[in-house]
Amino acid sequence: MFSRFTRLRCYSSSSFKTAIDTAEKLVSPSSTKFNDPFSIVSHEMSNLAKSIANLIGSGHPTLNRVSSYYFEAEGKNVRPLIVLLLSKALSKIPIEQRNRISIDKYDVTEQSHIKGTPTNISSIAGKSVDDSLSPLAILHGINPKVILDPLSKPMDKLPEFDILNGILPKQRRLAEIVEMIHTASLLHDDVIDLSDSRRGRPSGNIAFTNKMAVLAGDFLLGRASVAISRLRNPEVIELLSTTIANLVEGEFMQLKNTVINEVDNEINNDGESKRIPDPTGKVPTKQHEYSVNLVNHDTNVEAAFEYYLHKTYLKTASLMSKSCRAAAVLSGAQDDIIEQSYQFGRNLGLCFQIVDDMLDYTSSDTQFGKPSQADLKLGLATAPILFAWEKEPKLGELIARKFNQPGDVEIARKSVEKYNGLEKTREMATDYCLKALNNLRFLPESDARSALELLTNSILTRTK
Ligand code: FPP
Ligand code: MG
């Protein structure tokens, strides 16, 4: 699936410089007027946390505390920012060319407003993004106090800035859903990674408990699922539901680390090997595509890169790519634009995570807002060490045993330095960055497109 990416590993410093120059040229001069892509959608972004708070309120004060904990601290909010900027950029496609689906008439855009669609329609049950189809008594369960169920509150009047901005209410809700899914995954991830900090504060598992952090993540997913279903678009429901499954698949692949230490009846549990029960055969399970015979060093490295990139797609790029695709579907745009939007999110997501893996080697804890250099200590083999392994076959033993012997982490770090693992990783990320910039060229030129270009480049140069 990812073999074509692995061929990109033959980088040289001159090709890197060319790549950077090309990236600079690809960003249109008009984009220099933006210092901050946020400014284009600042109104929506500043309302994001408040809107999410409306979706996740419950009648349980402690549950409210845990589930809103990560939204209180300033995160990068990169996923909703991408969805909102892309939605705005898509709105510049003439409405006549956005007839793949009929845009819900409650999703009022500036252009449809001009064409005579009234903008102040009161919502009809089941039609707007906030309306329920189920009887409230069922949604409320045994405690039918309206205050306990913010999802049953009527939708606020369509805000003025939606009309001015061309961002549809469903796309705005999509941005909120994406951040909810991401935050749920972080709550779970911090339990799995035994993290102690996130966004400059104690992580959810430390501030509360593992149990509460896991339950809060589940609750966020439950509320996100209700909001997804209220988008009333089967294609978008399918895309977003798949992102949740993909996140888990990616995390599972990470638990197993790489293809080279794949032992089907053993898992590594916090530094200890644990035998897992043999399958009973009652439920047929498929052998996954990475169960290959590893024969020589080059094949092993190739397979490990494939595994790494597939894991990276599932863990990070899936949510970005499928939410970009969903934004395009909701805009009514044609298939080619939907596909380019998907590829943009995919390339950007791969670039984002590869840069993250690189920063794990280079950043200090304070700069990063979470413990850095954690990957090797967790036994994870990411791009920098894989590049070093390509040149130094002996590192395979350390990767297979998840760097769990004294001195392993230090040896690995020195090898990354010796074989320019970080430079090669940056080059790999640059390649995806360039691809993402090319995908954007399918959209009409606009301030929002320029802001997306700037954002794409800044992901490559970020330091946290
Ligand atoms: C951060 O990775 C984690 C993710 C991007 C996804 C984690 C996914 C799960 C835990 C599966 C469960 C999913 C849901 C939707 C509940 P990282 O550890 O590399 O980054 P970090 O340094 O920010 O922790
Ligand atoms: Mg983590």
CSV table of C-alpha atoms and ligand atoms in Angstrom, one decimal:
chain,number,residue,atom,x,y,z
A,1,MET,CA,0.0,0.0,0.0
A,2,PHE,CA,2.8,2.4,0.9
A,3,SER,CA,5.6,0.9,-1.2
A,4,ARG,CA,5.8,3.9,-3.5
A,5,PHE,CA,6.6,6.2,-0.5
A,6,THR,CA,9.5,4.1,0.5
A,7,ARG,CA,11.3,4.8,-2.7
A,8,LEU,CA,11.3,8.4,-1.7
A,9,ARG,CA,14.0,7.6,0.9
A,10,CYS,CA,16.9,8.3,-1.4
A,11,TYR,CA,17.3,11.9,-0.4
A,12,SER,CA,20.3,14.1,-0.8
A,13,SER,CA,20.9,17.6,0.7
A,14,SER,CA,20.7,19.2,-2.7
A,15,SER,CA,17.3,17.6,-3.4
A,16,PHE,CA,16.2,18.9,0.0
A,17,LYS,CA,17.2,22.4,-0.9
A,18,THR,CA,15.4,22.2,-4.2
A,19,ALA,CA,12.3,20.9,-2.4
A,20,ILE,CA,12.4,23.8,0.0
A,21,ASP,CA,12.8,26.3,-2.8
A,22,THR,CA,9.9,24.7,-4.7
A,23,ALA,CA,7.8,24.8,-1.6
A,24,GLU,CA,8.5,28.5,-1.2
A,25,LYS,CA,7.6,29.2,-4.9
A,26,LEU,CA,4.4,27.2,-4.6
A,27,VAL,CA,3.1,29.5,-1.9
A,28,SER,CA,1.5,32.3,-3.9
A,29,PRO,CA,2.9,35.8,-3.1
A,30,SER,CA,-0.6,36.9,-2.0
A,31,SER,CA,-0.2,34.6,1.0
A,32,THR,CA,2.5,36.9,2.5
A,33,LYS,CA,-0.2,39.2,3.7
A,34,PHE,CA,-1.2,36.6,6.3
A,35,ASN,CA,0.8,36.2,9.4
A,36,ASP,CA,-1.6,33.8,10.8
A,37,PRO,CA,-4.0,31.4,8.9
A,38,PHE,CA,-6.3,31.7,12.0
A,39,SER,CA,-7.2,35.2,11.1
A,40,ILE,CA,-9.3,34.0,8.1
A,41,VAL,CA,-11.6,31.9,10.3
A,42,SER,CA,-10.9,33.6,13.7
A,43,HIS,CA,-14.6,34.0,14.5
A,44,GLU,CA,-15.3,30.3,14.1
A,45,MET,CA,-12.1,29.3,15.8
A,46,SER,CA,-12.8,31.5,18.8
A,47,ASN,CA,-16.3,30.0,19.1
A,48,LEU,CA,-15.0,26.4,18.8
A,49,ALA,CA,-14.5,25.6,22.5
A,50,LYS,CA,-17.9,27.2,23.4
A,51,SER,CA,-19.7,25.2,20.7
A,52,ILE,CA,-18.1,22.0,21.7
A,53,ALA,CA,-19.0,22.7,25.4
A,54,ASN,CA,-22.6,22.8,24.2
A,55,LEU,CA,-22.3,19.4,22.7
A,56,ILE,CA,-20.6,17.7,25.7
A,57,GLY,CA,-22.5,19.0,28.7
A,58,SER,CA,-24.0,16.3,30.9
A,59,GLY,CA,-25.7,16.2,34.3
A,60,HIS,CA,-22.6,14.8,35.9
A,61,PRO,CA,-20.3,17.5,37.1
A,62,THR,CA,-17.1,15.3,37.4
A,63,LEU,CA,-17.7,13.9,33.9
A,64,ASN,CA,-18.1,17.4,32.7
A,65,ARG,CA,-14.7,18.4,34.3
A,66,VAL,CA,-12.8,15.5,32.7
A,67,SER,CA,-14.4,15.6,29.3
A,68,SER,CA,-13.8,19.4,29.0
A,69,TYR,CA,-10.3,19.3,30.5
A,70,TYR,CA,-8.3,19.2,27.3
A,71,PHE,CA,-10.5,21.9,25.7
A,72,GLU,CA,-9.6,24.3,28.5
A,73,ALA,CA,-5.9,24.4,27.7
A,74,GLU,CA,-4.9,25.9,24.4
A,75,GLY,CA,-4.2,23.2,21.9
A,76,LYS,CA,-3.1,23.6,18.3
A,77,ASN,CA,-6.6,23.1,17.0
A,78,VAL,CA,-5.0,22.3,13.7
A,79,ARG,CA,-7.7,19.8,12.6
A,80,PRO,CA,-10.7,22.2,13.0
A,81,LEU,CA,-8.6,25.0,11.5
A,82,ILE,CA,-8.0,22.9,8.4
A,83,VAL,CA,-11.6,21.9,8.0
A,84,LEU,CA,-12.8,25.5,8.4
A,85,LEU,CA,-10.2,27.0,6.0
A,86,LEU,CA,-10.9,24.2,3.4
A,87,SER,CA,-14.6,24.8,3.7
A,88,LYS,CA,-14.1,28.5,3.1
A,89,ALA,CA,-11.9,27.8,0.2
A,90,LEU,CA,-14.4,25.3,-1.3
A,91,SER,CA,-17.1,28.0,-1.0
A,92,LYS,CA,-15.3,30.0,-3.7
A,93,ILE,CA,-16.2,27.3,-6.2
A,94,PRO,CA,-19.3,28.7,-8.0
A,95,ILE,CA,-22.5,27.3,-6.6
A,96,GLU,CA,-23.5,26.0,-10.0
A,97,GLN,CA,-20.5,23.7,-9.9
A,98,ARG,CA,-21.4,22.4,-6.5
A,99,ASN,CA,-24.4,20.3,-7.3
A,100,ARG,CA,-23.1,16.8,-6.5
A,101,ILE,CA,-25.5,16.8,-3.6
A,102,SER,CA,-28.2,19.2,-3.0
A,103,ILE,CA,-26.9,21.5,-0.3
A,104,ASP,CA,-29.3,21.5,2.6
A,105,LYS,CA,-31.3,24.7,2.3
A,106,TYR,CA,-30.6,25.4,6.0
A,107,ASP,CA,-27.0,25.5,5.0
A,108,VAL,CA,-27.0,29.0,3.8
A,109,THR,CA,-24.1,30.4,1.9
A,110,GLU,CA,-23.4,33.9,0.7
A,111,GLN,CA,-23.9,32.8,-2.9
A,112,SER,CA,-27.2,30.9,-2.3
A,113,HIS,CA,-28.3,34.0,-0.3
A,114,ILE,CA,-27.7,36.1,-3.3
A,115,LYS,CA,-29.7,33.6,-5.4
A,116,GLY,CA,-32.7,34.2,-3.2
A,117,THR,CA,-32.6,31.5,-0.6
A,118,PRO,CA,-34.0,33.0,2.6
A,119,THR,CA,-31.5,33.1,5.4
A,120,ASN,CA,-33.7,33.2,8.5
A,121,ILE,CA,-35.6,29.9,8.1
A,122,SER,CA,-36.7,28.5,11.5
A,123,SER,CA,-35.5,25.0,11.9
A,124,ILE,CA,-37.7,22.0,11.3
A,125,ALA,CA,-37.2,18.9,13.5
A,126,GLY,CA,-34.6,16.6,11.9
A,127,LYS,CA,-33.4,19.2,9.4
A,128,SER,CA,-30.8,21.3,11.1
A,129,VAL,CA,-27.5,20.1,12.5
A,130,ASP,CA,-28.8,20.4,16.1
A,131,ASP,CA,-32.2,18.7,15.7
A,132,SER,CA,-33.0,15.3,17.0
A,133,LEU,CA,-34.9,12.6,15.2
A,134,SER,CA,-35.4,10.5,18.3
A,135,PRO,CA,-38.1,11.3,20.9
A,136,LEU,CA,-36.5,13.4,23.7
A,137,ALA,CA,-37.7,10.9,26.3
A,138,ILE,CA,-35.6,8.3,24.7
A,139,LEU,CA,-32.5,10.5,24.5
A,140,HIS,CA,-32.9,11.6,28.0
A,141,GLY,CA,-33.4,8.2,29.5
A,142,ILE,CA,-34.6,8.1,33.0
A,143,ASN,CA,-33.7,11.6,33.9
A,144,PRO,CA,-35.6,13.8,31.5
A,145,LYS,CA,-34.4,17.2,32.5
A,146,VAL,CA,-33.8,19.3,29.4
A,147,ILE,CA,-30.7,20.9,31.0
A,148,LEU,CA,-29.1,17.5,31.1
A,149,ASP,CA,-29.2,17.1,27.4
A,150,PRO,CA,-27.7,20.0,25.5
A,151,LEU,CA,-28.1,18.0,22.2
A,152,SER,CA,-31.9,18.5,22.5
A,153,LYS,CA,-31.7,22.2,22.7
A,154,PRO,CA,-32.9,24.0,19.6
A,155,MET,CA,-30.2,25.3,17.2
A,156,ASP,CA,-29.1,28.8,17.8
A,157,LYS,CA,-30.2,31.2,15.1
A,158,LEU,CA,-27.8,30.9,12.1
A,159,PRO,CA,-25.0,33.2,13.0
A,160,GLU,CA,-24.2,36.1,10.7
A,161,PHE,CA,-20.6,35.1,10.2
A,162,ASP,CA,-21.6,31.9,8.5
A,163,ILE,CA,-23.4,33.8,5.8
A,164,LEU,CA,-20.5,36.2,5.4
A,165,ASN,CA,-17.9,33.5,5.4
A,166,GLY,CA,-19.5,30.9,3.2
A,167,ILE,CA,-18.8,28.2,5.8
A,168,LEU,CA,-21.9,26.0,6.0
A,169,PRO,CA,-23.3,25.2,9.5
A,170,LYS,CA,-22.7,21.5,8.8
A,171,GLN,CA,-19.0,22.2,8.0
A,172,ARG,CA,-18.7,24.2,11.2
A,173,ARG,CA,-20.2,21.3,13.1
A,174,LEU,CA,-17.8,19.0,11.3
A,175,ALA,CA,-14.8,21.0,12.6
A,176,GLU,CA,-16.2,20.6,16.1
A,177,ILE,CA,-16.7,16.8,15.7
A,178,VAL,CA,-13.2,16.3,14.4
A,179,GLU,CA,-11.8,18.1,17.5
A,180,MET,CA,-14.0,16.0,19.7
A,181,ILE,CA,-12.8,12.7,18.1
A,182,HIS,CA,-9.2,13.9,18.3
A,183,THR,CA,-9.5,14.9,22.0
A,184,ALA,CA,-11.1,11.5,22.8
A,185,SER,CA,-8.2,9.8,21.3
A,186,LEU,CA,-5.7,12.0,23.3
A,187,LEU,CA,-7.4,11.1,26.6
A,188,HIS,CA,-7.0,7.4,25.7
A,189,ASP,CA,-3.6,7.8,24.3
A,190,ASP,CA,-2.3,9.4,27.5
A,191,VAL,CA,-3.5,6.4,29.4
A,192,ILE,CA,-1.8,4.0,27.0
A,193,ASP,CA,1.5,6.0,26.8
A,194,LEU,CA,1.5,6.5,30.6
A,195,SER,CA,1.9,10.3,29.9
A,196,ASP,CA,2.1,12.8,32.7
A,197,SER,CA,1.7,16.0,30.9
A,198,ARG,CA,-0.2,17.5,27.9
A,199,ARG,CA,-0.6,21.1,26.8
A,200,GLY,CA,1.6,22.3,29.6
A,201,ARG,CA,-0.6,20.7,32.4
A,202,PRO,CA,-0.9,17.3,34.0
A,203,SER,CA,-2.5,14.9,31.5
A,204,GLY,CA,-6.1,13.7,32.0
A,205,ASN,CA,-4.9,10.3,33.5
A,206,ILE,CA,-2.8,12.2,36.1
A,207,ALA,CA,-5.3,15.1,36.9
A,208,PHE,CA,-8.2,12.6,37.2
A,209,THR,CA,-7.5,8.9,37.0
A,210,ASN,CA,-7.0,6.3,34.2
A,211,LYS,CA,-10.6,5.2,34.6
A,212,MET,CA,-12.1,8.6,34.4
A,213,ALA,CA,-9.9,9.6,31.4
A,214,VAL,CA,-11.0,6.5,29.5
A,215,LEU,CA,-14.6,7.1,30.3
A,216,ALA,CA,-14.5,10.7,29.3
A,217,GLY,CA,-12.9,9.7,26.0
A,218,ASP,CA,-15.8,7.3,25.4
A,219,PHE,CA,-18.3,9.9,26.3
A,220,LEU,CA,-16.8,12.4,23.8
A,221,LEU,CA,-17.0,9.7,21.2
A,222,GLY,CA,-20.6,9.0,22.0
A,223,ARG,CA,-21.5,12.7,21.8
A,224,ALA,CA,-19.5,13.1,18.6
A,225,SER,CA,-21.4,10.1,17.1
A,226,VAL,CA,-24.8,11.9,17.8
A,227,ALA,CA,-23.5,15.0,16.2
A,228,ILE,CA,-22.2,13.0,13.2
A,229,SER,CA,-25.6,11.4,12.6
A,230,ARG,CA,-27.2,14.8,12.7
A,231,LEU,CA,-25.2,15.8,9.7
A,232,ARG,CA,-27.7,13.6,7.8
A,233,ASN,CA,-25.3,12.6,5.1
A,234,PRO,CA,-24.5,8.9,4.8
A,235,GLU,CA,-21.2,9.4,3.0
A,236,VAL,CA,-20.0,11.7,5.8
A,237,ILE,CA,-21.2,9.4,8.5
A,238,GLU,CA,-19.3,6.6,6.9
A,239,LEU,CA,-16.1,8.7,6.6
A,240,LEU,CA,-16.1,9.9,10.2
A,241,SER,CA,-17.1,6.6,11.7
A,242,THR,CA,-14.2,5.0,9.8
A,243,THR,CA,-11.8,7.6,11.3
A,244,ILE,CA,-12.6,6.3,14.8
A,245,ALA,CA,-11.9,2.7,13.7
A,246,ASN,CA,-8.7,3.9,11.9
A,247,LEU,CA,-7.4,5.6,15.1
A,248,VAL,CA,-7.7,2.4,17.0
A,249,GLU,CA,-6.1,0.4,14.2
A,250,GLY,CA,-3.2,2.8,14.1
A,251,GLU,CA,-2.7,2.7,17.8
A,252,PHE,CA,-2.8,-1.1,17.7
A,253,MET,CA,-0.1,-1.1,15.0
A,254,GLN,CA,1.9,1.2,17.2
A,255,LEU,CA,1.5,-1.1,20.2
A,256,LYS,CA,3.1,-3.9,18.1
A,257,ASN,CA,5.7,-1.3,17.0
A,258,THR,CA,7.0,-2.7,13.8
A,259,VAL,CA,6.7,-5.6,11.4
A,260,ILE,CA,10.0,-7.0,12.6
A,261,ASN,CA,9.1,-7.9,16.1
A,262,GLU,CA,5.7,-9.3,15.2
A,263,VAL,CA,5.0,-12.4,17.3
A,264,ASP,CA,1.4,-13.2,16.9
A,265,ASN,CA,0.8,-14.7,20.3
A,266,GLU,CA,2.7,-12.2,22.4
A,267,ILE,CA,2.2,-8.5,23.2
A,268,ASN,CA,4.4,-6.1,25.0
A,269,ASN,CA,2.6,-4.7,28.0
A,270,ASP,CA,4.4,-1.8,29.7
A,271,GLY,CA,7.7,-3.4,29.2
A,272,GLU,CA,6.6,-6.9,29.9
A,273,SER,CA,5.9,-9.6,27.4
A,274,LYS,CA,2.5,-11.2,27.8
A,275,ARG,CA,1.1,-14.3,26.1
A,276,ILE,CA,-2.3,-13.6,24.6
A,277,PRO,CA,-5.0,-16.3,24.4
A,278,ASP,CA,-5.0,-18.5,21.3
A,279,PRO,CA,-7.9,-17.9,18.9
A,280,THR,CA,-10.7,-20.4,19.4
A,281,GLY,CA,-11.6,-20.3,15.7
A,282,LYS,CA,-15.2,-19.5,16.5
A,283,VAL,CA,-14.7,-16.1,15.0
A,284,PRO,CA,-12.7,-16.2,11.8
A,285,THR,CA,-9.9,-13.6,11.8
A,286,LYS,CA,-7.8,-12.5,8.8
A,287,GLN,CA,-4.1,-12.5,8.7
A,288,HIS,CA,-2.9,-9.0,8.2
A,289,GLU,CA,-1.0,-7.9,5.2
A,290,TYR,CA,2.3,-7.4,7.1
A,291,SER,CA,2.7,-11.1,8.0
A,292,VAL,CA,5.5,-11.5,5.5
A,293,ASN,CA,8.6,-13.6,5.5
A,294,LEU,CA,11.4,-11.2,6.2
A,295,VAL,CA,14.4,-12.4,4.2
A,296,ASN,CA,17.1,-9.8,4.0
A,297,HIS,CA,18.0,-6.4,5.4
A,298,ASP,CA,16.6,-4.3,2.5
A,299,THR,CA,13.3,-6.2,2.5
A,300,ASN,CA,13.1,-5.7,6.3
A,301,VAL,CA,13.7,-2.0,6.1
A,302,GLU,CA,11.3,-1.6,3.2
A,303,ALA,CA,8.6,-3.5,5.2
A,304,ALA,CA,9.3,-1.5,8.3
A,305,PHE,CA,8.9,1.8,6.4
A,306,GLU,CA,5.6,0.5,4.9
A,307,TYR,CA,4.4,-0.5,8.3
A,308,TYR,CA,5.4,2.9,9.8
A,309,LEU,CA,3.7,4.9,7.0
A,310,HIS,CA,0.5,2.8,7.2
A,311,LYS,CA,0.4,3.2,11.0
A,312,THR,CA,1.0,7.0,10.5
A,313,TYR,CA,-1.9,7.2,8.1
A,314,LEU,CA,-4.3,5.4,10.4
A,315,LYS,CA,-3.2,7.2,13.5
A,316,THR,CA,-3.0,10.7,12.2
A,317,ALA,CA,-3.6,11.3,8.5
A,318,SER,CA,-6.9,9.4,8.4
A,319,LEU,CA,-8.8,11.9,10.6
A,320,MET,CA,-7.3,14.8,8.6
A,321,SER,CA,-7.9,13.3,5.1
A,322,LYS,CA,-11.4,12.0,5.8
A,323,SER,CA,-12.5,15.2,7.5
A,324,CYS,CA,-11.2,17.2,4.5
A,325,ARG,CA,-13.1,14.8,2.2
A,326,ALA,CA,-16.2,15.2,4.3
A,327,ALA,CA,-15.9,19.1,4.1
A,328,ALA,CA,-15.8,18.7,0.3
A,329,VAL,CA,-18.8,16.3,0.2
A,330,LEU,CA,-20.8,18.8,2.3
A,331,SER,CA,-19.9,21.6,0.0
A,332,GLY,CA,-21.6,19.8,-2.9
A,333,ALA,CA,-18.3,19.9,-4.9
A,334,GLN,CA,-17.6,17.5,-7.8
A,335,ASP,CA,-15.7,14.2,-7.4
A,336,ASP,CA,-12.3,15.5,-8.5
A,337,ILE,CA,-12.4,18.2,-5.9
A,338,ILE,CA,-13.5,15.7,-3.3
A,339,GLU,CA,-10.5,13.5,-4.2
A,340,GLN,CA,-8.0,16.4,-4.1
A,341,SER,CA,-9.4,17.5,-0.8
A,342,TYR,CA,-8.9,14.0,0.5
A,343,GLN,CA,-5.4,13.8,-0.8
A,344,PHE,CA,-4.5,17.2,0.6
A,345,GLY,CA,-5.6,16.0,4.1
A,346,ARG,CA,-3.7,12.8,3.7
A,347,ASN,CA,-0.4,14.4,2.6
A,348,LEU,CA,-0.7,17.1,5.2
A,349,GLY,CA,-1.5,14.5,7.9
A,350,LEU,CA,1.5,12.3,7.0
A,351,CYS,CA,3.7,15.4,6.9
A,352,PHE,CA,2.3,16.5,10.3
A,353,GLN,CA,3.0,13.2,12.1
A,354,ILE,CA,6.4,12.7,10.5
A,355,VAL,CA,7.4,16.2,11.7
A,356,ASP,CA,6.0,15.2,15.1
A,357,ASP,CA,8.2,12.1,15.2
A,358,MET,CA,11.2,14.3,14.3
A,359,LEU,CA,10.4,16.9,17.0
A,360,ASP,CA,10.2,14.1,19.5
A,361,TYR,CA,14.0,13.8,19.1
A,362,THR,CA,14.8,17.5,19.0
A,363,SER,CA,12.5,19.4,21.3
A,364,SER,CA,12.7,20.1,25.0
A,365,ASP,CA,9.7,19.2,27.3
A,366,THR,CA,8.8,22.9,27.9
A,367,GLN,CA,9.0,23.8,24.2
A,368,PHE,CA,6.8,20.8,23.2
A,369,GLY,CA,4.3,21.0,26.0
A,370,LYS,CA,4.5,17.3,26.5
A,371,PRO,CA,7.4,15.0,27.4
A,372,SER,CA,9.9,14.9,24.5
A,373,GLN,CA,12.2,12.0,23.4
A,374,ALA,CA,9.4,9.8,24.6
A,375,ASP,CA,9.2,7.5,21.5
A,376,LEU,CA,12.4,5.6,22.0
A,377,LYS,CA,11.7,5.2,25.7
A,378,LEU,CA,8.3,3.8,24.7
A,379,GLY,CA,10.0,1.4,22.4
A,380,LEU,CA,8.7,3.1,19.2
A,381,ALA,CA,10.6,2.9,16.0
A,382,THR,CA,9.7,6.0,14.0
A,383,ALA,CA,11.3,7.5,10.8
A,384,PRO,CA,14.6,8.8,12.2
A,385,ILE,CA,15.6,5.4,13.7
A,386,LEU,CA,14.4,3.6,10.6
A,387,PHE,CA,16.7,5.7,8.4
A,388,ALA,CA,19.6,4.9,10.8
A,389,TRP,CA,18.7,1.2,10.7
A,390,GLU,CA,18.8,1.3,6.9
A,391,LYS,CA,22.5,2.1,7.2
A,392,GLU,CA,23.3,0.2,10.4
A,393,PRO,CA,21.7,-3.3,10.2
A,394,LYS,CA,22.6,-4.1,13.8
A,395,LEU,CA,20.0,-1.6,15.1
A,396,GLY,CA,17.4,-4.2,14.0
A,397,GLU,CA,18.0,-6.1,17.3
A,398,LEU,CA,17.4,-3.0,19.4
A,399,ILE,CA,14.2,-2.2,17.4
A,400,ALA,CA,12.9,-5.7,17.8
A,401,ARG,CA,13.4,-5.6,21.6
A,402,LYS,CA,11.9,-2.1,21.8
A,403,PHE,CA,15.1,-0.5,23.1
A,404,ASN,CA,14.5,-2.2,26.5
A,405,GLN,CA,18.1,-3.0,27.4
A,406,PRO,CA,20.2,-0.5,29.3
A,407,GLY,CA,22.0,1.8,26.9
A,408,ASP,CA,19.7,0.9,23.9
A,409,VAL,CA,18.1,4.4,23.8
A,410,GLU,CA,21.5,6.1,23.8
A,411,ILE,CA,22.9,3.9,21.1
A,412,ALA,CA,19.8,4.5,19.0
A,413,ARG,CA,20.0,8.3,19.5
A,414,LYS,CA,23.7,8.4,18.5
A,415,SER,CA,23.0,6.3,15.3
A,416,VAL,CA,20.3,8.7,14.3
A,417,GLU,CA,22.8,11.5,14.6
A,418,LYS,CA,25.5,9.6,12.8
A,419,TYR,CA,23.4,8.6,9.8
A,420,ASN,CA,21.5,11.9,9.5
A,421,GLY,CA,18.2,10.3,10.5
A,422,LEU,CA,16.6,13.6,11.3
A,423,GLU,CA,17.6,15.3,8.1
A,424,LYS,CA,16.2,12.4,6.1
A,425,THR,CA,13.0,12.5,8.1
A,426,ARG,CA,12.6,16.2,7.4
A,427,GLU,CA,13.1,15.5,3.6
A,428,MET,CA,10.4,12.8,3.8
A,429,ALA,CA,8.0,15.3,5.5
A,430,THR,CA,8.9,18.0,2.9
A,431,ASP,CA,7.9,15.6,0.1
A,432,TYR,CA,4.4,15.2,1.6
A,433,CYS,CA,4.2,19.0,2.2
A,434,LEU,CA,4.9,19.6,-1.5
A,435,LYS,CA,2.2,17.1,-2.5
A,436,ALA,CA,-0.3,18.8,-0.2
A,437,LEU,CA,0.5,22.1,-1.8
A,438,ASN,CA,-0.1,20.7,-5.2
A,439,ASN,CA,-3.5,19.3,-4.1
A,440,LEU,CA,-4.5,22.8,-3.2
A,441,ARG,CA,-4.0,24.1,-6.7
A,442,PHE,CA,-7.3,22.4,-7.7
A,443,LEU,CA,-9.2,25.0,-5.7
A,444,PRO,CA,-9.9,28.5,-6.9
A,445,GLU,CA,-7.4,31.1,-5.7
A,446,SER,CA,-8.7,32.8,-2.6
A,447,ASP,CA,-7.5,34.1,0.8
A,448,ALA,CA,-8.6,30.9,2.4
A,449,ARG,CA,-6.5,28.8,-0.1
A,450,SER,CA,-3.5,31.0,0.6
A,451,ALA,CA,-4.0,30.5,4.3
A,452,LEU,CA,-4.1,26.8,3.8
A,453,GLU,CA,-0.8,27.0,1.8
A,454,LEU,CA,0.7,29.0,4.7
A,455,LEU,CA,-0.6,26.5,7.2
A,456,THR,CA,0.8,23.6,5.2
A,457,ASN,CA,4.3,25.2,5.1
A,458,SER,CA,4.2,26.1,8.8
A,459,ILE,CA,3.5,22.4,9.7
A,460,LEU,CA,6.9,21.6,8.1
A,461,THR,CA,8.7,24.4,10.0
A,462,ARG,CA,6.9,24.1,13.3
A,463,THR,CA,8.9,23.6,16.5
A,464,LYS,CA,6.1,22.4,18.7
B,1,FPP,C1,-1.2,10.7,19.8
B,1,FPP,O1,-0.1,10.0,19.4
B,1,FPP,C2,-2.4,9.8,19.6
B,1,FPP,C3,-3.1,9.6,18.5
B,1,FPP,C4,-2.9,10.5,17.3
B,1,FPP,C5,-4.2,8.6,18.3
B,1,FPP,C6,-4.4,7.7,19.6
B,1,FPP,C7,-5.5,6.7,19.3
B,1,FPP,C8,-6.0,5.9,20.2
B,1,FPP,C9,-5.5,6.0,21.6
B,1,FPP,C10,-7.1,5.0,19.9
B,1,FPP,C11,-8.4,5.3,20.5
B,1,FPP,C12,-9.1,6.2,19.7
B,1,FPP,C13,-10.3,6.9,20.0
B,1,FPP,C14,-11.0,7.7,19.0
B,1,FPP,C15,-10.8,6.9,21.4
B,1,FPP,P1,1.3,10.2,20.1
B,1,FPP,O2,1.4,9.4,21.4
B,1,FPP,O3,2.4,10.0,19.1
B,1,FPP,O4,1.3,11.8,20.4
B,1,FPP,P2,1.5,12.5,21.8
B,1,FPP,O5,3.0,12.7,21.9
B,1,FPP,O6,0.8,13.8,21.5
B,1,FPP,O7,0.9,11.7,22.9
B,2,MG,MG,1.1,9.8,23.3
